[in-house]
Short mmCIF file of C-alpha atoms in Angstrom, two decimals:
data_model
loop_
_atom_site.label_atom_id
_atom_site.label_comp_id
_atom_site.label_asym_id
_atom_site.label_seq_id
_atom_site.Cartn_x
_atom_site.Cartn_y
_atom_site.Cartn_z
CA MET R 1 6.20 45.72 -38.27
CA LYS R 2 8.66 42.61 -39.92
CA GLU R 3 11.38 45.67 -39.14
CA GLU R 4 10.14 46.13 -35.60
CA ILE R 5 10.07 41.85 -34.91
CA VAL R 6 13.75 41.49 -36.33
CA ILE R 7 15.01 44.25 -34.66
CA LYS R 8 13.19 42.90 -30.80
CA LYS R 9 14.52 39.22 -32.00
CA ALA R 10 18.07 41.01 -32.16
CA LYS R 11 17.91 42.46 -28.65
CA GLU R 12 16.51 39.48 -27.03
CA GLU R 13 19.38 37.44 -28.49
CA GLY R 14 22.19 40.47 -27.57
CA PHE R 15 20.67 39.87 -24.02
CA LEU R 16 21.04 36.51 -23.92
CA GLU R 17 24.37 36.40 -25.42
CA ARG R 18 25.61 38.68 -23.08
CA PHE R 19 24.08 36.81 -19.94
CA PHE R 20 24.90 33.52 -21.02
CA GLN R 21 28.52 34.75 -22.50
CA LEU R 22 27.12 32.37 -25.42
CA GLY R 23 30.18 33.64 -27.71
CA GLU R 24 32.63 33.25 -25.08
CA ASN R 25 31.46 29.37 -24.72
CA GLY R 26 31.30 28.50 -28.31
CA THR R 27 27.49 28.30 -28.65
CA ASP R 28 24.64 30.21 -30.08
CA VAL R 29 20.66 30.64 -28.76
CA ARG R 30 19.70 27.93 -31.47
CA THR R 31 22.04 25.67 -30.08
CA GLU R 32 21.09 26.05 -26.63
CA ILE R 33 17.53 25.06 -27.31
CA LEU R 34 17.99 22.22 -29.29
CA ALA R 35 20.34 21.23 -25.92
CA GLY R 36 17.68 21.57 -23.55
CA PHE R 37 15.13 19.88 -25.65
CA THR R 38 17.72 17.54 -25.62
CA THR R 39 17.73 17.09 -22.13
CA PHE R 40 14.42 17.14 -21.04
CA VAL R 41 13.67 14.38 -23.46
CA THR R 42 15.76 12.11 -21.75
CA MET R 43 15.08 12.89 -18.17
CA ALA R 44 11.27 13.28 -18.30
CA TYR R 45 10.75 9.95 -17.36
CA ILE R 46 11.17 11.10 -13.73
CA ILE R 47 7.90 13.12 -13.27
CA LEU R 48 6.28 9.40 -15.02
CA VAL R 49 8.43 7.31 -12.20
CA ASN R 50 8.52 8.97 -9.16
CA PRO R 51 4.87 10.18 -8.33
CA ILE R 52 4.60 5.96 -8.87
CA ILE R 53 7.37 5.44 -6.05
CA LEU R 54 6.50 8.04 -3.62
CA LYS R 55 2.64 6.77 -3.72
CA ASP R 56 3.91 3.54 -2.13
CA ALA R 57 4.98 6.01 0.75
CA GLY R 58 1.51 7.13 1.29
CA LEU R 59 1.99 10.55 -0.56
CA ASP R 60 -0.88 11.71 -2.79
CA GLN R 61 0.03 11.02 -6.47
CA GLY R 62 -0.82 14.16 -8.16
CA ALA R 63 0.63 16.20 -5.25
CA VAL R 64 4.07 14.42 -6.11
CA PHE R 65 3.71 14.76 -9.77
CA MET R 66 3.53 19.11 -9.15
CA ALA R 67 6.27 18.90 -6.53
CA THR R 68 8.55 16.59 -9.13
CA ALA R 69 8.09 19.04 -11.84
CA LEU R 70 8.80 22.31 -9.91
CA ALA R 71 11.40 21.08 -8.02
CA ALA R 72 12.82 19.80 -11.47
CA ALA R 73 12.09 23.75 -12.93
CA ILE R 74 12.79 25.64 -10.06
CA SER R 75 16.13 24.08 -9.21
CA THR R 76 17.51 23.94 -13.01
CA LEU R 77 16.29 27.24 -13.67
CA PHE R 78 18.53 28.16 -10.79
CA MET R 79 21.37 26.54 -11.64
CA GLY R 80 21.25 27.94 -15.03
CA LEU R 81 20.68 31.64 -14.21
CA TYR R 82 23.01 31.50 -10.96
CA ALA R 83 26.08 28.99 -12.19
CA ASN R 84 25.58 29.50 -16.19
CA TYR R 85 25.64 25.53 -16.28
CA PRO R 86 23.89 23.48 -18.76
CA PHE R 87 23.02 21.22 -16.07
CA ALA R 88 19.57 20.12 -15.07
CA LEU R 89 18.19 18.48 -11.94
CA ALA R 90 15.49 16.70 -10.89
CA PRO R 91 14.07 14.44 -7.68
CA GLY R 92 16.83 11.75 -8.21
CA MET R 93 16.28 7.51 -9.02
CA GLY R 94 16.95 5.41 -5.95
CA LEU R 95 17.11 8.18 -3.06
CA ASN R 96 13.40 8.21 -3.92
CA ALA R 97 13.38 4.48 -3.50
CA PHE R 98 15.32 4.61 -0.41
CA PHE R 99 12.68 7.20 0.87
CA ALA R 100 9.61 4.96 0.25
CA TYR R 101 10.69 1.49 0.21
CA VAL R 102 13.27 2.04 3.23
CA MET R 103 12.86 5.10 5.06
CA VAL R 104 9.03 4.71 4.93
CA GLY R 105 8.35 1.19 4.47
CA LYS R 106 11.00 -0.84 6.17
CA MET R 107 11.96 1.55 9.01
CA GLY R 108 8.05 2.84 9.32
CA ILE R 109 9.04 6.52 9.47
CA PRO R 110 6.15 8.63 8.36
CA TRP R 111 6.44 10.29 5.04
CA GLN R 112 6.14 13.67 6.84
CA THR R 113 9.61 12.68 9.12
CA ALA R 114 10.95 11.50 5.99
CA LEU R 115 10.71 14.87 4.31
CA GLY R 116 12.07 16.48 7.39
CA ALA R 117 15.49 14.19 6.61
CA VAL R 118 15.82 14.88 3.26
CA PHE R 119 15.16 18.92 3.96
CA LEU R 120 18.05 18.38 6.36
CA SER R 121 20.28 16.58 4.22
CA GLY R 122 19.98 19.55 1.68
CA ILE R 123 20.54 22.16 4.62
CA ILE R 124 24.20 20.05 5.38
CA ALA R 125 24.87 19.92 1.50
CA VAL R 126 24.13 23.58 1.48
CA ILE R 127 26.49 24.10 5.02
CA VAL R 128 29.24 22.05 3.61
CA THR R 129 29.29 23.62 0.09
CA LEU R 130 29.50 27.37 1.53
CA THR R 131 32.55 26.08 4.32
CA GLY R 132 34.70 24.73 2.02
CA LEU R 133 34.26 20.97 3.63
CA ARG R 134 32.99 19.24 0.89
CA GLU R 135 36.54 19.20 -0.24
CA LEU R 136 37.82 17.58 3.04
CA LEU R 137 35.10 15.00 2.72
CA ILE R 138 36.00 13.91 -1.02
CA LYS R 139 39.63 13.87 0.31
CA ALA R 140 38.58 11.78 3.24
CA ILE R 141 36.57 9.13 1.95
CA PRO R 142 38.38 6.45 -0.46
CA LEU R 143 37.28 6.42 -4.13
CA PRO R 144 36.76 2.65 -4.41
CA LEU R 145 34.05 3.69 -1.91
CA LYS R 146 32.30 6.38 -3.41
CA HIS R 147 32.68 3.88 -6.41
CA ALA R 148 30.81 1.56 -4.50
CA VAL R 149 28.18 3.73 -3.05
CA GLY R 150 27.02 4.51 -6.91
CA ALA R 151 27.12 0.76 -7.90
CA GLY R 152 25.45 -0.08 -4.61
CA ILE R 153 21.99 2.31 -5.34
CA GLY R 154 22.38 1.04 -9.25
CA LEU R 155 21.75 -2.78 -7.31
CA PHE R 156 19.21 -1.00 -5.15
CA ILE R 157 17.44 0.36 -7.98
CA ALA R 158 17.02 -2.53 -10.18
CA PHE R 159 15.96 -4.61 -7.02
CA ILE R 160 13.02 -2.30 -6.57
CA GLY R 161 12.33 -2.38 -10.26
CA PHE R 162 12.31 -6.22 -10.51
CA LYS R 163 9.99 -6.51 -7.62
CA ASN R 164 7.55 -3.83 -8.90
CA ALA R 165 7.63 -5.65 -12.49
CA GLY R 166 6.66 -8.81 -10.11
CA ILE R 167 9.47 -10.46 -12.02
CA VAL R 168 10.88 -10.87 -8.42
CA VAL R 169 8.82 -12.63 -5.85
CA PRO R 170 9.16 -13.74 -1.96
CA ASN R 171 9.68 -17.15 -1.21
CA PRO R 172 9.94 -18.60 2.26
CA ALA R 173 12.60 -20.91 1.82
CA THR R 174 14.75 -18.63 -0.69
CA PHE R 175 13.91 -15.34 0.31
CA VAL R 176 13.58 -14.66 -3.43
CA ASP R 177 12.38 -16.42 -6.42
CA LEU R 178 11.32 -15.63 -10.22
CA GLY R 179 7.66 -14.23 -10.75
CA ASN R 180 5.02 -16.17 -12.84
CA PHE R 181 5.28 -14.52 -16.33
CA LYS R 182 1.67 -15.68 -17.01
CA ASP R 183 0.54 -12.62 -15.27
CA PRO R 184 -0.54 -9.78 -17.19
CA GLY R 185 1.03 -7.13 -14.94
CA THR R 186 4.52 -9.31 -14.92
CA LEU R 187 4.26 -9.96 -19.01
CA LEU R 188 3.86 -6.51 -19.41
CA ALA R 189 6.42 -5.37 -17.64
CA THR R 190 8.92 -7.50 -19.28
CA LEU R 191 7.99 -6.72 -22.75
CA GLY R 192 8.52 -2.92 -21.56
CA LEU R 193 12.18 -3.97 -20.22
CA ILE R 194 12.86 -6.07 -23.73
CA ILE R 195 10.96 -2.66 -25.31
CA THR R 196 13.28 -0.13 -23.39
CA ALA R 197 16.41 -2.09 -23.60
CA VAL R 198 16.57 -2.03 -27.16
CA LEU R 199 15.65 0.91 -27.56
CA VAL R 200 18.69 2.47 -25.03
CA ALA R 201 21.19 -0.18 -27.07
CA ARG R 202 20.36 1.21 -30.35
CA GLY R 203 20.73 4.93 -28.54
CA VAL R 204 17.47 5.76 -29.16
CA ARG R 205 17.23 9.93 -27.91
CA GLY R 206 14.75 9.63 -25.16
CA GLY R 207 14.51 5.95 -25.34
CA MET R 208 13.90 5.12 -21.54
CA LEU R 209 10.92 8.03 -21.95
CA LEU R 210 9.81 6.04 -25.30
CA GLY R 211 9.78 2.57 -23.80
CA ILE R 212 7.62 3.59 -20.75
CA ILE R 213 4.71 5.45 -23.20
CA VAL R 214 4.80 2.35 -25.67
CA THR R 215 4.47 0.17 -22.33
CA THR R 216 1.89 1.70 -20.87
CA ILE R 217 -0.42 1.54 -24.33
CA LEU R 218 0.37 -2.06 -23.99
CA GLY R 219 -1.43 -1.80 -21.44
CA ILE R 220 -4.72 -0.73 -22.74
CA PRO R 221 -6.05 -3.68 -24.31
CA MET R 222 -4.53 -6.42 -21.25
CA GLY R 223 -6.90 -4.13 -18.90
CA ILE R 224 -3.51 -2.76 -16.67
CA THR R 225 -3.33 0.73 -18.18
CA LYS R 226 -6.63 2.81 -17.30
CA ILE R 227 -7.49 5.24 -20.40
CA PRO R 228 -7.50 8.76 -18.69
CA SER R 229 -10.72 10.85 -19.74
CA THR R 230 -9.02 13.83 -20.74
CA LEU R 231 -5.02 14.64 -22.03
CA ILE R 232 -5.12 17.84 -20.37
CA SER R 233 -6.27 19.07 -17.50
CA ALA R 234 -6.00 21.54 -14.67
CA PRO R 235 -2.41 21.18 -12.43
CA PRO R 236 -3.79 18.47 -9.63
CA SER R 237 -3.74 20.27 -6.00
CA MET R 238 -0.09 20.23 -3.96
CA ALA R 239 -1.76 20.99 -0.77
CA PRO R 240 -1.44 17.46 0.39
CA GLY R 241 2.17 17.22 0.50
CA LEU R 242 3.28 21.11 -0.16
CA LEU R 243 4.97 22.18 3.66
CA LYS R 244 4.04 19.19 5.33
CA LEU R 245 8.00 18.03 6.13
CA ASP R 246 8.47 17.02 9.80
CA ILE R 247 11.71 18.65 10.43
CA MET R 248 12.03 18.33 14.21
CA GLY R 249 10.99 14.17 13.92
CA ALA R 250 13.80 14.20 11.73
CA LEU R 251 15.76 15.72 14.67
CA LYS R 252 16.01 12.19 16.36
CA VAL R 253 19.61 10.71 17.19
CA SER R 254 18.04 7.24 15.46
CA MET R 255 17.67 9.63 12.14
CA TYR R 256 21.35 10.50 11.84
CA PRO R 257 22.08 7.63 9.40
CA VAL R 258 19.65 8.25 7.51
CA ILE R 259 20.10 11.84 7.22
CA PHE R 260 23.75 10.71 6.56
CA SER R 261 23.10 8.21 3.90
CA LEU R 262 20.54 10.53 1.98
CA PHE R 263 23.65 13.47 2.40
CA PHE R 264 26.50 11.40 1.22
CA ALA R 265 24.36 9.26 -1.36
CA ASP R 266 23.26 12.59 -3.07
CA LEU R 267 27.41 14.28 -2.45
CA PHE R 268 28.33 11.08 -4.64
CA ASP R 269 26.15 11.18 -7.05
CA THR R 270 26.62 15.06 -7.35
CA ILE R 271 30.10 15.02 -7.75
CA GLY R 272 30.47 11.86 -10.34
CA THR R 273 27.65 13.38 -12.60
CA PHE R 274 29.35 17.03 -12.28
CA VAL R 275 32.98 15.83 -13.07
CA GLY R 276 31.36 13.45 -16.18
CA VAL R 277 29.43 15.34 -17.94
CA ALA R 278 31.63 19.08 -16.98
CA SER R 279 34.86 17.09 -18.72
CA ARG R 280 32.83 17.47 -22.07
CA THR R 281 32.14 21.52 -21.70
CA GLY R 282 35.81 22.46 -20.93
CA MET R 283 34.29 23.56 -17.74
CA ILE R 284 37.41 21.62 -15.78
CA ASP R 285 40.29 23.97 -15.63
CA GLU R 286 44.00 22.71 -15.87
CA ASN R 287 44.44 21.81 -12.20
CA GLY R 288 41.48 19.50 -12.46
CA ASN R 289 38.95 22.05 -10.79
CA LEU R 290 35.24 22.87 -11.87
CA LYS R 291 34.70 26.38 -13.14
CA ARG R 292 32.10 28.39 -11.24
CA GLY R 293 32.17 24.84 -9.50
CA ASN R 294 31.03 26.21 -5.68
CA LYS R 295 27.93 27.91 -7.86
CA ALA R 296 26.99 24.92 -9.20
CA LEU R 297 27.22 22.97 -6.04
CA PHE R 298 25.32 25.34 -4.18
CA ALA R 299 22.68 24.93 -6.98
CA ASP R 300 22.83 21.69 -6.67
CA SER R 301 21.96 21.38 -2.86
CA LEU R 302 19.35 24.05 -2.74
CA GLY R 303 17.79 21.75 -5.24
CA THR R 304 16.95 19.05 -2.14
CA VAL R 305 15.81 21.83 0.38
CA ILE R 306 13.06 23.43 -2.40
CA GLY R 307 11.89 19.67 -3.77
CA SER R 308 11.51 18.85 0.11
CA LEU R 309 9.40 21.74 0.76
CA LEU R 310 7.55 20.63 -2.01
CA GLY R 311 6.67 17.70 -0.83
CA THR R 312 8.96 15.32 -2.50
CA SER R 313 12.34 13.25 -2.08
CA ASN R 314 16.52 14.52 -3.14
CA THR R 315 17.00 16.63 -6.07
CA THR R 316 19.86 16.05 -7.84
CA THR R 317 21.73 17.06 -10.86
CA TYR R 318 21.08 14.45 -13.50
CA VAL R 319 23.56 12.89 -15.72
CA GLU R 320 21.19 12.95 -18.46
CA SER R 321 22.56 16.38 -18.87
CA ALA R 322 25.10 14.94 -21.31
CA ALA R 323 22.73 14.52 -24.23
CA GLY R 324 22.27 18.56 -23.72
CA VAL R 325 26.16 18.83 -23.89
CA SER R 326 26.74 16.51 -26.32
CA ALA R 327 24.07 18.38 -28.32
CA GLY R 328 26.18 21.66 -27.96
CA GLY R 329 24.76 23.05 -24.95
CA ARG R 330 27.30 24.80 -22.87
CA THR R 331 25.69 27.72 -20.67
CA GLY R 332 22.85 28.21 -18.32
CA LEU R 333 20.55 28.76 -21.33
CA THR R 334 20.16 24.76 -21.76
CA SER R 335 18.99 25.07 -18.29
CA VAL R 336 16.45 27.53 -18.44
CA VAL R 337 14.95 25.65 -22.12
CA VAL R 338 14.53 22.56 -19.63
CA SER R 339 13.04 24.40 -16.80
CA LEU R 340 10.51 25.96 -18.79
CA LEU R 341 9.87 22.50 -20.70
CA PHE R 342 9.22 21.24 -17.21
CA ILE R 343 6.59 23.82 -16.01
CA ALA R 344 4.96 23.07 -19.62
CA SER R 345 4.16 19.36 -18.93
CA ILE R 346 2.09 20.31 -15.45
CA ILE R 347 -0.76 20.38 -17.52
CA PHE R 348 -0.33 16.70 -19.08
CA SER R 349 -0.90 15.44 -15.70
CA PRO R 350 -3.60 13.20 -16.27
CA ILE R 351 -1.18 11.13 -18.74
CA ALA R 352 1.09 10.55 -16.08
CA LEU R 353 -1.23 9.35 -13.50
CA ALA R 354 -2.27 7.38 -15.98
CA VAL R 355 0.93 5.28 -16.39
CA PRO R 356 0.95 1.80 -14.15
CA SER R 357 3.74 1.20 -12.45
CA GLN R 358 4.58 -1.75 -14.34
CA ALA R 359 5.42 0.41 -16.98
CA THR R 360 7.81 2.21 -15.09
CA ALA R 361 9.72 -0.65 -13.52
CA PRO R 362 11.98 -1.20 -16.89
CA ALA R 363 13.15 2.25 -16.24
CA LEU R 364 13.78 1.21 -12.67
CA ILE R 365 15.90 -1.52 -13.90
CA ILE R 366 17.96 0.32 -16.83
CA VAL R 367 18.66 3.40 -14.32
CA GLY R 368 19.85 0.64 -12.12
CA ILE R 369 22.23 -0.70 -15.06
CA PHE R 370 24.03 2.33 -15.87
CA MET R 371 24.68 2.94 -11.99
CA ALA R 372 26.11 -0.32 -11.04
CA SER R 373 28.76 0.44 -14.07
CA SER R 374 30.65 2.06 -11.26
CA LEU R 375 31.77 -1.41 -10.72
CA ASN R 376 34.21 -1.22 -13.42
CA GLU R 377 36.34 1.61 -11.27
CA ILE R 378 36.87 -0.83 -8.19
CA LYS R 379 40.13 -3.03 -8.56
CA PHE R 380 38.82 -6.13 -7.54
CA SER R 381 42.61 -7.82 -7.25
CA ASP R 382 43.18 -5.24 -4.70
CA PHE R 383 41.45 -6.61 -1.37
CA TYR R 384 42.00 -3.66 0.62
CA GLU R 385 39.59 -2.07 -2.23
CA ALA R 386 37.72 -5.04 -2.89
CA PHE R 387 36.46 -6.03 0.27
CA PRO R 388 34.83 -2.63 1.93
CA ALA R 389 33.58 -1.75 -1.45
CA PHE R 390 32.08 -5.28 -2.32
CA LEU R 391 30.18 -5.42 1.49
CA THR R 392 29.29 -1.66 0.54
CA ALA R 393 27.62 -2.38 -2.57
CA ILE R 394 26.00 -5.89 -2.07
CA LEU R 395 24.53 -4.86 1.30
CA MET R 396 22.54 -2.33 0.01
CA PRO R 397 20.25 -4.27 -2.12
CA LEU R 398 20.33 -7.24 0.97
CA THR R 399 19.90 -5.54 3.13
CA PHE R 400 17.16 -3.12 1.89
CA SER R 401 18.98 -0.05 2.74
CA ILE R 402 21.33 2.45 1.64
CA SER R 403 22.25 3.88 5.18
CA LEU R 404 23.30 -0.10 6.23
CA GLY R 405 25.29 -0.47 3.63
CA LEU R 406 27.11 2.55 3.72
CA ALA R 407 27.87 2.27 7.09
CA VAL R 408 29.14 -1.30 7.02
CA GLY R 409 31.12 -0.19 4.24
CA PHE R 410 32.81 2.59 6.06
CA VAL R 411 33.39 0.46 9.37
CA ALA R 412 35.23 -2.27 7.59
CA TYR R 413 37.22 0.11 5.57
CA ALA R 414 38.85 1.21 8.65
CA LEU R 415 38.96 -1.96 10.69
CA LEU R 416 40.72 -3.64 7.79
CA MET R 417 43.15 -1.13 7.23
CA THR R 418 44.09 -0.54 10.80
CA LEU R 419 44.27 -4.25 11.67
CA SER R 420 46.60 -4.79 8.95
CA GLY R 421 48.91 -2.59 9.91
CA ARG R 422 47.93 0.69 7.19
CA SER R 423 46.15 2.74 9.67
CA LYS R 424 48.03 6.16 8.80
CA GLU R 425 46.81 5.58 5.11
CA VAL R 426 43.17 6.12 6.82
CA HIS R 427 42.29 10.24 6.76
CA TRP R 428 41.29 10.69 10.65
CA VAL R 429 37.37 11.91 8.93
CA MET R 430 36.90 8.08 8.17
CA TYR R 431 37.79 7.70 11.85
CA ILE R 432 35.12 9.45 12.89
CA LEU R 433 32.30 8.13 10.45
CA ALA R 434 33.43 4.62 11.40
CA VAL R 435 33.08 5.22 15.07
CA THR R 436 29.81 6.81 14.67
CA PHE R 437 28.29 3.98 12.48
CA ILE R 438 29.60 1.82 15.36
CA LEU R 439 27.85 3.29 18.48
CA TYR R 440 24.87 3.36 16.21
CA PHE R 441 24.42 -0.16 15.77
CA ILE R 442 25.55 -0.95 19.82
CA TYR R 443 23.42 1.70 21.04
CA VAL R 444 20.50 3.07 18.89
CA ARG R 445 19.80 -0.03 15.82
#
C-alpha cells in the first residue's frame, strides 16, 4: 500500500514537472506550493474588502463575496494553466472604488450598467491584446502619464479609505476636515491603521490581512463588529449579481469616458505589475519583452470579462504576486495553488461578512500609499513632465473621478506640447485621445 502511494506521488510529480516545466524554470512542487500559499496570504484581504466597497454601490454583499472569490479563482487558474505564470488575479483595488463611489455613487449609473461597462472594458482589453494594439497604446502614452495614473488612483483610494474611516469628513466651509476621534468607528479605524502600518513596515507576511483581522476583533468589545453565529457555512447565493450586467446601457455615448478610464487604468496597472514582477523571475528576454507575455496579458484581460459576468468590478493581476515569486514561485503551479485556496475560502463567508468597514479602511489607505509611490518616477524638475502628470494625479481625488483626472491630464499634455512648439514629439494617438476628451467636455459633460 505504501509503495503504491509512493508510485502514485512520483507519477503526479512527473506530470506536474512536464506540464509546468518545473526543472526548466529552476523550481519544484514543494517550492511552488509554498509560493502559492505566500501569494494567497498577502492578497486574501480582497475577499474581505471588495464586498464592503461594492455593497456601497447597491450590490448584495454575500453575492459580491462569492463573485470576488470565484473571479479570483477562475482567472488565476487560467493564468497558471494557459500562460504558466506565477501571477494571481482578483478584483482590483482602486477600480472597485471607482465603480462604487464614482460610477454608481457620483454619476448615478445603475450598478447593472456599471457592470456592463466593466464587461466592455474587458472585451476591449482582449481585442487590444489579440490584435497587437496594446504595444501601440503603450508606446503612444508618455511614461510620466502612466506613472501619474497609478499614483492618482493611489491617492484616490487613500482618500476613500480616510473617508470610510471617518478620519476625513465633509466641511461646508473648507470642503473637508478632520474627523472626531472620540467616535468609536473613527477610533477603531485609526487603531487599525496604526496596527496595519506597523505590520507592513516590519515586513510581516500578510500584514494587511492580519491587520484587518486584528481590527475586526478589536471592534467586538467596542460594539462595532457583530459576532457571526457560525464560522463556516454554505456559500452565499450568487443570484443577486450573477449575469445581471446591462451591456446595452453601457453602450451609450456618455459612458465612453468611463469605459476608457476602466480600460486604461487596468492596462497601466497590469503592465506595471507584469514588468515589475516578471523582472524577478527571468521572464523578460534580452530585448526587454515578456516571454509568453501575450498569453499572460490575454489571461489578465479575460479575468475582467469573467468578473463582470459573476458580478464584480475589474479583475487584474496583483502586485502581491511578487511575494510568491520571492518565495521561489516560477511557474503556473503557484497560481493553481492560489486558485484552490480562493475556492476553499468560500465556506468562510460568515467571517468575511462580519468584517466592518472600519477594519478595511486602513487597507485602502496602505494600498493607496504603495500606488502613490509611482510619483517617484516622475521628473518634477521637467515642467513638460510635471504639469500633465501632476494634473492627472491630483485631480483624481479632488474630482473624485479617475476618468476626469485621466481626461484632463491627456488634454493638458497634448496642448502644452503643441503650444510650446514640440508637437512632433507627441504620438498621433495622443492627439486622437485628447480631441475625443475635449469633445466629451463640450458636448457630453
